[in-house]
Coordinates of C-alpha atoms in Angstrom, one line a residue:
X1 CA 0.0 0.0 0.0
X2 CA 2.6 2.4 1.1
X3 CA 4.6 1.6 -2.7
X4 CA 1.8 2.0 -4.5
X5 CA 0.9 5.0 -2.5
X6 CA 4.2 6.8 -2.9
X7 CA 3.7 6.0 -6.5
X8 CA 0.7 7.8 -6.8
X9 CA 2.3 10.6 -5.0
X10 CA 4.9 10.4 -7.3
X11 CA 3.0 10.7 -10.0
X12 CA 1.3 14.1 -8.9
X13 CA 4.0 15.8 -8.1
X14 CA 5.2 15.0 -11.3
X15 CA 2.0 16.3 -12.9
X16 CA 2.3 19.2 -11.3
X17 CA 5.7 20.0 -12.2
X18 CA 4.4 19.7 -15.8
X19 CA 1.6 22.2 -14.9
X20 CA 3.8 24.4 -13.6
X21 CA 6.3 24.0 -16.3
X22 CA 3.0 24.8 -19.0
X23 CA 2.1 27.9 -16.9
X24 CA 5.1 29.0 -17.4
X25 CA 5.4 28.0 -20.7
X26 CA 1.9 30.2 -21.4
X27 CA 2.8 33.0 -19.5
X28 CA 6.2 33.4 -21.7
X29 CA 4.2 33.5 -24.7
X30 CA 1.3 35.6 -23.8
X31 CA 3.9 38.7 -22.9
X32 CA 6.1 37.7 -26.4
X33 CA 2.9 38.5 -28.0
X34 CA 2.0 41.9 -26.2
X35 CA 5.9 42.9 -26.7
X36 CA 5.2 42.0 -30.4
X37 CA 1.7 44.0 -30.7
X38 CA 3.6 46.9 -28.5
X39 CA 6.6 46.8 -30.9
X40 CA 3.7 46.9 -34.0
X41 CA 1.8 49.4 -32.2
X42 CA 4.2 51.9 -32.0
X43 CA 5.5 51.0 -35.8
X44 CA 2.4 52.3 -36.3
X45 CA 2.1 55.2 -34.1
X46 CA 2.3 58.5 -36.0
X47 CA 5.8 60.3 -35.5
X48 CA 4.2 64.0 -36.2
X49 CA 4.5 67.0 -33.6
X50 CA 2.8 66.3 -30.5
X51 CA 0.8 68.7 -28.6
X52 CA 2.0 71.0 -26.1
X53 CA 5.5 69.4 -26.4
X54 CA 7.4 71.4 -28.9
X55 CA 9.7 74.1 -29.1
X56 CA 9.2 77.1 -31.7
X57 CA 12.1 76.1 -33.4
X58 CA 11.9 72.2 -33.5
X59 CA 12.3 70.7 -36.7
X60 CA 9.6 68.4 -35.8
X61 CA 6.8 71.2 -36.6
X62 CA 8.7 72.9 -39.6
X63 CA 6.0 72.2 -42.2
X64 CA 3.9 74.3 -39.6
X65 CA 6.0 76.8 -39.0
X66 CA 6.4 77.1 -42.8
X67 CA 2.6 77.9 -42.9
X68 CA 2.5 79.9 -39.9
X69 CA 5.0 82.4 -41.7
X70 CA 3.5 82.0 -44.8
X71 CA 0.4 83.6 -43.3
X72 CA 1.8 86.0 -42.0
X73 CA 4.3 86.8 -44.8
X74 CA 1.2 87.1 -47.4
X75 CA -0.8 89.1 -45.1
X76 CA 2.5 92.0 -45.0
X77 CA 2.1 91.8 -48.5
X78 CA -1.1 92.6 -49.1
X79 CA -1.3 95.1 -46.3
X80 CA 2.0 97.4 -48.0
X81 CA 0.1 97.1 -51.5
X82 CA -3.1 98.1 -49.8
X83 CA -1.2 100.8 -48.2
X84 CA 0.3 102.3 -51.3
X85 CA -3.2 101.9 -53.0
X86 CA -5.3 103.4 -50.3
X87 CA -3.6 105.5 -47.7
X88 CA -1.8 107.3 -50.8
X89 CA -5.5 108.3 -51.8
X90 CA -6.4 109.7 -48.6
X91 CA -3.0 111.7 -48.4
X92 CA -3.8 112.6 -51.9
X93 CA -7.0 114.3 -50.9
X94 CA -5.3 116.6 -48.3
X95 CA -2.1 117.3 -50.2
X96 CA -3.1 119.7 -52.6
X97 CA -5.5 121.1 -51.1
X98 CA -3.5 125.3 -51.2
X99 CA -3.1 124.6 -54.8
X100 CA -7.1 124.8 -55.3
X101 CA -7.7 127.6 -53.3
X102 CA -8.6 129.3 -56.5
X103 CA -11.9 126.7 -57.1
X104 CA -13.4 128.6 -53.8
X105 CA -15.4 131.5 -55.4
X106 CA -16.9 134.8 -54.1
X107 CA -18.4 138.0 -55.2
X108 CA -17.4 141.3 -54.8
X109 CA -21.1 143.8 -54.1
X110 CA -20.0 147.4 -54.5
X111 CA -22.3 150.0 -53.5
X112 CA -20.2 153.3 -52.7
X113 CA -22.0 155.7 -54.6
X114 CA -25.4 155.6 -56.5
X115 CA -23.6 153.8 -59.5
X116 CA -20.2 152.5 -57.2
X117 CA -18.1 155.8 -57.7
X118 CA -17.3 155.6 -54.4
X119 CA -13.4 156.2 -54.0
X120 CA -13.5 153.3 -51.5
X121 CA -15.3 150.8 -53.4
X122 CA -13.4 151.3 -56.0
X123 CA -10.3 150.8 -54.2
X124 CA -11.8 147.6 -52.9
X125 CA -13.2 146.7 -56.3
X126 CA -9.2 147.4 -58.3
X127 CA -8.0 145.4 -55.2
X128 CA -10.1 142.1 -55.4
X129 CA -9.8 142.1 -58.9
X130 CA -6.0 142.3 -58.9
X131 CA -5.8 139.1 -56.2
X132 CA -7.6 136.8 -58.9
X133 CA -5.2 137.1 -60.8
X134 CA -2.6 136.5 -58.7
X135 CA -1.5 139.6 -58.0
X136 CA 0.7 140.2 -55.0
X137 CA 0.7 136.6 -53.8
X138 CA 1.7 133.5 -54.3
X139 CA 0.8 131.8 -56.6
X140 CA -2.7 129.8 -56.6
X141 CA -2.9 131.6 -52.3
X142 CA -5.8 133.5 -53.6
X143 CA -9.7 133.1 -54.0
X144 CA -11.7 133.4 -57.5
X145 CA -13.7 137.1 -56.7
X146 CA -16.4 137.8 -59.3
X147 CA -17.2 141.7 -59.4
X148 CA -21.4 141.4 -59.8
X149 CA -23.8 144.6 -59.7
X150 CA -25.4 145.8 -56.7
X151 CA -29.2 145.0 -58.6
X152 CA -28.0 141.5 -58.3
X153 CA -27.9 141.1 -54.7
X154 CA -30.0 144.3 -53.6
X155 CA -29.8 143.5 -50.1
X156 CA -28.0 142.8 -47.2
X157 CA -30.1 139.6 -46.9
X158 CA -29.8 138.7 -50.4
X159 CA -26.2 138.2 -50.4
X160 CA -26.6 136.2 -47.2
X161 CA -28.8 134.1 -48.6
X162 CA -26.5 133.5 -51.4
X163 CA -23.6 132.5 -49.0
X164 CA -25.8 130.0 -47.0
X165 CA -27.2 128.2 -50.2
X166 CA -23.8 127.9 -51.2
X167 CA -23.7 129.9 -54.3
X168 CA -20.6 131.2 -53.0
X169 CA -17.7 130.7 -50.5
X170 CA -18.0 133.9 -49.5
X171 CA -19.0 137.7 -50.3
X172 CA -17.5 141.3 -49.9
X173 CA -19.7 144.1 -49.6
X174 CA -18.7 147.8 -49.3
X175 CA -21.6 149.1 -47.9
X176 CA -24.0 151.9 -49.8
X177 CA -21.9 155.7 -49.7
X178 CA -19.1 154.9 -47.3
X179 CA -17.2 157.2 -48.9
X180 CA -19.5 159.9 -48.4
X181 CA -20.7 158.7 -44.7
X182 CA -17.0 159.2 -43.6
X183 CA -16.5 163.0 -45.1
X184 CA -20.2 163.8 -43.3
X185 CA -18.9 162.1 -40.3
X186 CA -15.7 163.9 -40.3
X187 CA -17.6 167.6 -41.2
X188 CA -20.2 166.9 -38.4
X189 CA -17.2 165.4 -35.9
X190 CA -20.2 162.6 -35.6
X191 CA -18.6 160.4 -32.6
X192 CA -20.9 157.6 -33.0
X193 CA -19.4 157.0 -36.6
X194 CA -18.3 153.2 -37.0
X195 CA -15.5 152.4 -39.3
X196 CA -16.6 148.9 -39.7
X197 CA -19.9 149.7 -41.0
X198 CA -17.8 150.8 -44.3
X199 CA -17.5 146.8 -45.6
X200 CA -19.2 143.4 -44.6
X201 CA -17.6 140.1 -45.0
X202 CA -19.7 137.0 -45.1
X203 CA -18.9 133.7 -44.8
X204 CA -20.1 130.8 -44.2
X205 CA -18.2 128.7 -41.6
X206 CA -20.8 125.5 -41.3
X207 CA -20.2 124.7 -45.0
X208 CA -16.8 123.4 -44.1
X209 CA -14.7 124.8 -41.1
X210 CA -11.4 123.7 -42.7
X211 CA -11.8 125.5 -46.0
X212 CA -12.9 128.8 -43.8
X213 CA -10.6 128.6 -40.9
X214 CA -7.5 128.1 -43.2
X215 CA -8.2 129.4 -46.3
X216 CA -11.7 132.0 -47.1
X217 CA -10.9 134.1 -43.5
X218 CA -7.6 134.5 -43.5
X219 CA -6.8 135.1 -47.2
X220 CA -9.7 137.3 -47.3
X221 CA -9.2 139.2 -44.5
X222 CA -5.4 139.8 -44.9
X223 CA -6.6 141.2 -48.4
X224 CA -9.0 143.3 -47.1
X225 CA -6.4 144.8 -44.4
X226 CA -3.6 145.6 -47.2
X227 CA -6.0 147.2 -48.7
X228 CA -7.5 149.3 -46.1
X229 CA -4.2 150.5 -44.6
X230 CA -3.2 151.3 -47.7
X231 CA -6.3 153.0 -48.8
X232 CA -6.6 154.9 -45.2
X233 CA -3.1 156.2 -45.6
X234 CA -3.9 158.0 -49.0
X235 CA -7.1 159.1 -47.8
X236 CA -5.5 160.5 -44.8
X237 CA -3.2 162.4 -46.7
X238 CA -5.4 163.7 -48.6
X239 CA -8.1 165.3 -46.1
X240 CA -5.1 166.7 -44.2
X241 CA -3.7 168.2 -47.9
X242 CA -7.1 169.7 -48.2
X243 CA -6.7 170.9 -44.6
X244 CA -3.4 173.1 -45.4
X245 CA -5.3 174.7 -48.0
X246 CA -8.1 176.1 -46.0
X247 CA -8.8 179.0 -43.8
X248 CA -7.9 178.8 -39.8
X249 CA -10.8 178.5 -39.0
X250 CA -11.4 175.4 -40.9
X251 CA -8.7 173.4 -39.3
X252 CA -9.6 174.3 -36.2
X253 CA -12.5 173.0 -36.7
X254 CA -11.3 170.0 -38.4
X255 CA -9.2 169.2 -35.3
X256 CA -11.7 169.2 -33.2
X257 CA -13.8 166.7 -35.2
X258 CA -10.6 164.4 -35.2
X259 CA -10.9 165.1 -30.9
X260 CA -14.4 164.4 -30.7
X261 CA -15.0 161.7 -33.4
X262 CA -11.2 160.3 -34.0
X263 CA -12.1 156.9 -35.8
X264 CA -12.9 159.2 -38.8
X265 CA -8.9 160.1 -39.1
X266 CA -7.4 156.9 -37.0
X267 CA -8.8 154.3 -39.1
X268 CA -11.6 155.6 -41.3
X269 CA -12.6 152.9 -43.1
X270 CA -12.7 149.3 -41.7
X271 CA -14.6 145.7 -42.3
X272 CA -16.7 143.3 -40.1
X273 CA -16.7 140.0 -40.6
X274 CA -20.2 137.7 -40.5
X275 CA -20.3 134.6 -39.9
X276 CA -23.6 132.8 -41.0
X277 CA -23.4 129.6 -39.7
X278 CA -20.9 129.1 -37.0
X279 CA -19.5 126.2 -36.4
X280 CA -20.2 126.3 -33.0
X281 CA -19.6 122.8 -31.1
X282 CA -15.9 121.0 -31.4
X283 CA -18.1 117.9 -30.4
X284 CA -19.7 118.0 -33.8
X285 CA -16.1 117.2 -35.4
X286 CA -17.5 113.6 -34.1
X287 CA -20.0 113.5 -36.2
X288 CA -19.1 114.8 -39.2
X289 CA -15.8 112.5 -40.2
X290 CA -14.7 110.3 -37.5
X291 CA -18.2 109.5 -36.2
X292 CA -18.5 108.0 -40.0
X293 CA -15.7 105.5 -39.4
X294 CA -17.2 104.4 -36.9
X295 CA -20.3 103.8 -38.4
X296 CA -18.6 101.8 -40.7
X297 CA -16.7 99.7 -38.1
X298 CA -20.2 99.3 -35.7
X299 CA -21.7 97.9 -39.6
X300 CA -18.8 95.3 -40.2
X301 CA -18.7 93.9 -36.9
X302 CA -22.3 92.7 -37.2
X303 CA -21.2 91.9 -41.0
X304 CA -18.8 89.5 -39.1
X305 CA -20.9 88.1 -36.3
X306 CA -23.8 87.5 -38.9
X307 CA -21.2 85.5 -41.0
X308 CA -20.3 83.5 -38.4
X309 CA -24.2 83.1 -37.0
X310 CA -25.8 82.3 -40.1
X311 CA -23.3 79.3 -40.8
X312 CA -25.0 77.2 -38.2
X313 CA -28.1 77.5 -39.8
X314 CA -27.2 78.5 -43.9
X315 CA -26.8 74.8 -45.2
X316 CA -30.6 73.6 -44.0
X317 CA -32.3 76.7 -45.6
X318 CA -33.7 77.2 -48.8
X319 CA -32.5 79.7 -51.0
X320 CA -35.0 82.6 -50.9
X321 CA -35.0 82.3 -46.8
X322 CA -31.6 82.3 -47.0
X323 CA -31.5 85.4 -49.2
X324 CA -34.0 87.0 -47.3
X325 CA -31.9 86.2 -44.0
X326 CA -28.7 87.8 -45.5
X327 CA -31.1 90.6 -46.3
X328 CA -33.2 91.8 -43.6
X329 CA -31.2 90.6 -40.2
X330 CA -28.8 93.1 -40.9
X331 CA -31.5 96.0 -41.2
X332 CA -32.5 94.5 -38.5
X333 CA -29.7 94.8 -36.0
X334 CA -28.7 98.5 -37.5
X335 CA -32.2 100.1 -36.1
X336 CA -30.9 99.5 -32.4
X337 CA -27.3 100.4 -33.3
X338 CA -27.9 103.3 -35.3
X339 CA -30.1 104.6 -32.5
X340 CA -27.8 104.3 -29.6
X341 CA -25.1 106.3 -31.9
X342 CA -27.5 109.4 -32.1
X343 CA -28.5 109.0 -28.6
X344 CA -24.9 109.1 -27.3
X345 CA -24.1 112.8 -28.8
X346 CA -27.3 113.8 -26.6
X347 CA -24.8 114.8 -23.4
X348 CA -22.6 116.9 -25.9
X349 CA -25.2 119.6 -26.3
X350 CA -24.9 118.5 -30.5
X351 CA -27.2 121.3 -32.2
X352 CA -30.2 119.4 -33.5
X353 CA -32.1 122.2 -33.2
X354 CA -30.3 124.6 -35.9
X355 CA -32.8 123.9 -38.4
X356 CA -35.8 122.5 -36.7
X357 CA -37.2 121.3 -33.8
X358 CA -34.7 120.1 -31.3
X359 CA -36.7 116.8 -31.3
X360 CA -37.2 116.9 -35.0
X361 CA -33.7 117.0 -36.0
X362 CA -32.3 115.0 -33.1
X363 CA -35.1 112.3 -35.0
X364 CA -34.0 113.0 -38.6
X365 CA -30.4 112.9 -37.4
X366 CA -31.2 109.2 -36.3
X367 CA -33.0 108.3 -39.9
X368 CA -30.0 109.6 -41.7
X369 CA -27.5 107.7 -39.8
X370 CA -29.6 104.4 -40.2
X371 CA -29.5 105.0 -43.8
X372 CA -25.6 105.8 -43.9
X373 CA -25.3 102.2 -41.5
X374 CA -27.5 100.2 -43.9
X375 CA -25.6 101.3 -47.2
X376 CA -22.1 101.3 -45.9
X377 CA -22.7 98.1 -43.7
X378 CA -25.1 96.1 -46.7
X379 CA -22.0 97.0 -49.1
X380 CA -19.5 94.7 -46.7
X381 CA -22.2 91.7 -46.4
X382 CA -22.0 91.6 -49.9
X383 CA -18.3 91.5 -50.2
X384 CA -17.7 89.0 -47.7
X385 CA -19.6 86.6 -49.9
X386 CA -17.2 86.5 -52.7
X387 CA -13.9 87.9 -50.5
X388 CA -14.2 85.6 -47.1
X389 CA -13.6 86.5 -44.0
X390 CA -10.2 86.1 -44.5
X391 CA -10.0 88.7 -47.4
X392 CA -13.1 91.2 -46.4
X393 CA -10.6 93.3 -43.8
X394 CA -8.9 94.7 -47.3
X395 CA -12.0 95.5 -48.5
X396 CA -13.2 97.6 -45.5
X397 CA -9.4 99.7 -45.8
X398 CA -10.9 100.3 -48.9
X399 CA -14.5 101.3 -48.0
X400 CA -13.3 103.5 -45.4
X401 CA -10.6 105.4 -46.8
X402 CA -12.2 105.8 -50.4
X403 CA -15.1 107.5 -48.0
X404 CA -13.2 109.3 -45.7
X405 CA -10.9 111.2 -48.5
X406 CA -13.8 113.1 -50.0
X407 CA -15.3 114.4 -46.5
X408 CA -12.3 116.3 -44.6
X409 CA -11.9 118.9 -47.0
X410 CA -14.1 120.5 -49.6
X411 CA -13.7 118.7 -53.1
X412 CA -13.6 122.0 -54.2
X413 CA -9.8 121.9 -53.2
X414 CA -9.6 118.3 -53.9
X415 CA -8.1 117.1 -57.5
X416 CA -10.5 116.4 -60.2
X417 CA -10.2 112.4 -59.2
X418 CA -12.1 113.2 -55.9
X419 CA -15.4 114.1 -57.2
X420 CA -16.7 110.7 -57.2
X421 CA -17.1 111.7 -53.6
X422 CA -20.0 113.5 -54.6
X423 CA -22.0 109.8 -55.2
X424 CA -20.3 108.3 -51.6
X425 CA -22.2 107.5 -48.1
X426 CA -19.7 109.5 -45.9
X427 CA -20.2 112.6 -48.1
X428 CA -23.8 112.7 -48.1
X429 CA -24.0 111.5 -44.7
X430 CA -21.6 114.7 -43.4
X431 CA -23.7 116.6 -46.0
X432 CA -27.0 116.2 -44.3
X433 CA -25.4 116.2 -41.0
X434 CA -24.0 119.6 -41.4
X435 CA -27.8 120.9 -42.7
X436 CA -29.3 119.4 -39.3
X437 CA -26.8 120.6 -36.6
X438 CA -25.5 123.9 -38.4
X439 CA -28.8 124.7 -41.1
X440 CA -26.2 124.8 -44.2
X441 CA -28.1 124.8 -47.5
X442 CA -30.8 122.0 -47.9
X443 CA -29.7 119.2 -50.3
X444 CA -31.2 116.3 -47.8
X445 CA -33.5 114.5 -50.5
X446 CA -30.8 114.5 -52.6
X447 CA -28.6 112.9 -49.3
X448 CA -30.9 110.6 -48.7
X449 CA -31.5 109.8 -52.5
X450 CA -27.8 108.9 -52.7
X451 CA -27.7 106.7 -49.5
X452 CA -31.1 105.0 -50.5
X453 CA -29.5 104.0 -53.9
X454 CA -26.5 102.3 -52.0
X455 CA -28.9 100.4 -50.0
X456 CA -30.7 99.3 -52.9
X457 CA -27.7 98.1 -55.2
X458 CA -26.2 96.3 -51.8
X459 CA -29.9 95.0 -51.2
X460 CA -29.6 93.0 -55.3
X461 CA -25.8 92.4 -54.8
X462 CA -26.4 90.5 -51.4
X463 CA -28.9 88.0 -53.1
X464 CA -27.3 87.8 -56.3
X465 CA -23.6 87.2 -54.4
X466 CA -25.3 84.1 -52.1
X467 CA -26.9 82.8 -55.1
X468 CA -23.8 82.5 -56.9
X469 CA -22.1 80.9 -53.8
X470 CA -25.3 78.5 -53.1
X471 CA -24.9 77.2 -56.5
X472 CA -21.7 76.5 -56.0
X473 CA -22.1 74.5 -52.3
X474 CA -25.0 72.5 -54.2
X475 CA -22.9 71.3 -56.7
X476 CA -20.2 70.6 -54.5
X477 CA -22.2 68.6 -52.1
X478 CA -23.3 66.6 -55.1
X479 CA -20.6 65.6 -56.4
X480 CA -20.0 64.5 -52.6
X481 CA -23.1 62.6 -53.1
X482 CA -21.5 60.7 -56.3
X483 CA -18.6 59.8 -55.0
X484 CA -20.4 57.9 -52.0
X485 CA -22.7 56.3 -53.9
X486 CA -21.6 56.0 -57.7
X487 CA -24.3 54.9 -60.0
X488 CA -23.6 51.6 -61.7

């Protein structure tokens, strides 16, 4: 029993050595295999960058650095060209400017005398005549004066109202018999006599305060003050010639008229200057050129956000929702933006009420500026249909500036080029502008016709622009479609 017991226990252990031994045997193979797959597993593994564990300058991420710079390299590029294009314009428009002084026109009234043979308007008359052609200044640092009868412009009122409806820049009037007013004043020693009464200036300062303040005032006035020193040095001379031909008793008398009334020998003739339409707030510099840039800007950043938007929502709509979408949202958006731009010149004391109601203008203000936002901001959702995000930013440096140029200065003194300014948002937008906070001549149906006609052509090219795009996705997407499921 005990043998064949010791046998049997033989035999187990034996069998499980061999268990052991297969175990083993397993356990050997099962991790060869995983090193294998591990070994094929990495094989496999891509050896591109990695995030987050790269240096700038690891040649492991050249190709992406290569495109990074590329970017960047191309977007230099077309920034200097746009520069050269663009900004040159805008410098263009202000450049020149004292070579056109000439273009700014204004009349000379005289009406010394019953038929202007008055020695001072005369003098005045000689005098103007002489700086249009350049006479005694530099050259082209002169206005255009036009010499036009008293019957004309009868009254003091008519040539204001031709300054303020623009006929002119500006208008010099010697005023009716200053020449005899002064030899009453000095016979009668009148001490209430004015030598500023002798000649009006008017100008007209809303129109454009550049043009005035650096050009029409101080060229004209300078003019006028050669002139009168001049003149009131002969004139001078000559009373006090006459003088030492008369009796004693006539020069004492004559002296004291010069006590009692001494204007009539210290400076017997003189000028005062009227301004028509001051330009009376520095606030409304705001919104009349840099207030339109930013008009612009407020209308492409919903042009942007909408772009984004409507791209979640673009590919499951029809066309004419679609359209309509592209459309209308816009118009939408600009009624509260538009608004809140008007309302924000309300602190600033802005002078809506120059040609109407306070209310009424401050309301008209808002329509106009809605109008400007639509056209200008319409125009960009059209271009970044066929431009792109990416691209559109070139074509805003180019809707700004191209805007901008023609309403700083008058295109009076502005090559021939700028007059396509006269067709542009930002002009007609300052235009009307300028009639509602400073009551400048009245062209606002003709503003508004301009800015409606910009809305309109943006309102067809928006449309046409998406359909040209949509037909492009749809054939796209089915050629997509082919390519999945071929027909056999």
């Amino acid at each position: 029993m005990d043998s064949g017991r010791n046998s049997t226990i033989g035999k187990g252990a034996a069998v499980a050595d061999h268990s052991e031994e297969d175990v083993y045997i397993k356990n050997e193979q099962t991790h060869g295999e995983l090193g294998h797959r591990m070994a094929e597993d990495e094989a496999k593994a891509p050896t591109g960058p990695r995030k987050f564990q790269h240096a700038f300058w690891d040649p492991e991420i050249a190709h992406l650095r290569k495109i990074y710079f590329k970017i960047l390299g191309m977007t230099v590029i077309l920034l200097v060209v746009a520069m050269w294009l663009f900004f040159s314009m805008y410098w263009g428009s202000l450049g020149g400017t004292s070579e056109h002084v000439p273009n700014l026109k204004g009349y000379v009234i005289n009406r010394d005398g019953s038929s202007g043979e008055g020695l001072l308007g005369q003098a005045i008359v000689a005098a103007f005549e002489a700086n249009s052609r350049g006479e005694g200044v530099a050259a082209k640092q002169h206005l255009t004066w036009t010499v036009v009868d008293s019957s004309y412009l009868p009254s003091d009122g008519d040539v204001a109202h031709a300054v303020i409806e623009e006929e002119v820049w500006a208008a010099v009037v010697v005023n009716s018999d200053a020449t005899s007013l002064l030899t009453s004043a000095r016979s009668s020693a009148n001490s209430s006599y004015d030598p500023r009464t002798a000649i009006t200036f008017y100008y007209n300062q809303g129109r454009n305060e550049i043009a005035a303040n650096s050009f029409i005032v101080p060229y004209t006035t300078a003019l006028l003050q050669s002139t009168l020193t001049s003149f009131n040095a002969k004139t001078n001379v000559q009373y006090f010639a006459s003088l030492a031909n008369s009796a004693g008793e006539a020069i004492q008398q004559a002296l004291v008229g010069a006590t009692q009334a001494p204007h009539t020998v210290s400076g017997p003739f003189g000028y005062k200057a009227v301004n028509l339409r001051p330009y009376t707030k520095t606030a409304s510099q705001a919104v009349l050129l840099v207030g339109q840039i930013y008009v612009i800007i407020l209308s492409f950043v919903i042009t942007m956000t909408h772009d984004f938007a409507r791209g979640i929502i673009s590919p499951f709509l029809r066309f004419p929702s679609y359209a309509r979408m592209r459309v209308f949202v816009p118009l939408v958006t600009y009624i509260p933006l538009s608004l809140s731009y008007a309302m924000v010149n309300l602190p600033f004391k802005i002078t809506f009420g120059a040609k109407y109601t306070y209310a009424g203008g401050f309301f008209l203000f808002w329509v106009f500026v809605y109008l400007g936002m639509a056209g200008l901001g319409l125009a960009t959702e059209a271009m970044i249909t066929i431009l792109t995000p990416r691209f559109v930013s070139y074509f805003l440096i180019c809707l700004i500036i191209s805007n901008v140029s023609v309403a700083s200065v008058p295109i009076d003194l502005q090559p021939s080029f700028y007059r396509y300014g006269y067709g542009f948002p930002v002009f007609n937008l300052s235009e009307a502008v300028r009639t509602i906070i400073f009551n400048t001549k009245n062209r606002l149906g003709l503003n508004a016709g301009v800015l409606l006609a910009w809305l309109v052509l943006s309102m067809i090219t928006v449309p046409l622009f998406t359909w040209l795009l949509r037909r492009k996705e749809e054939q796209t997407e089915k050629q997509k479609s082919l390519e999945k499921n071929p027909v056999v």
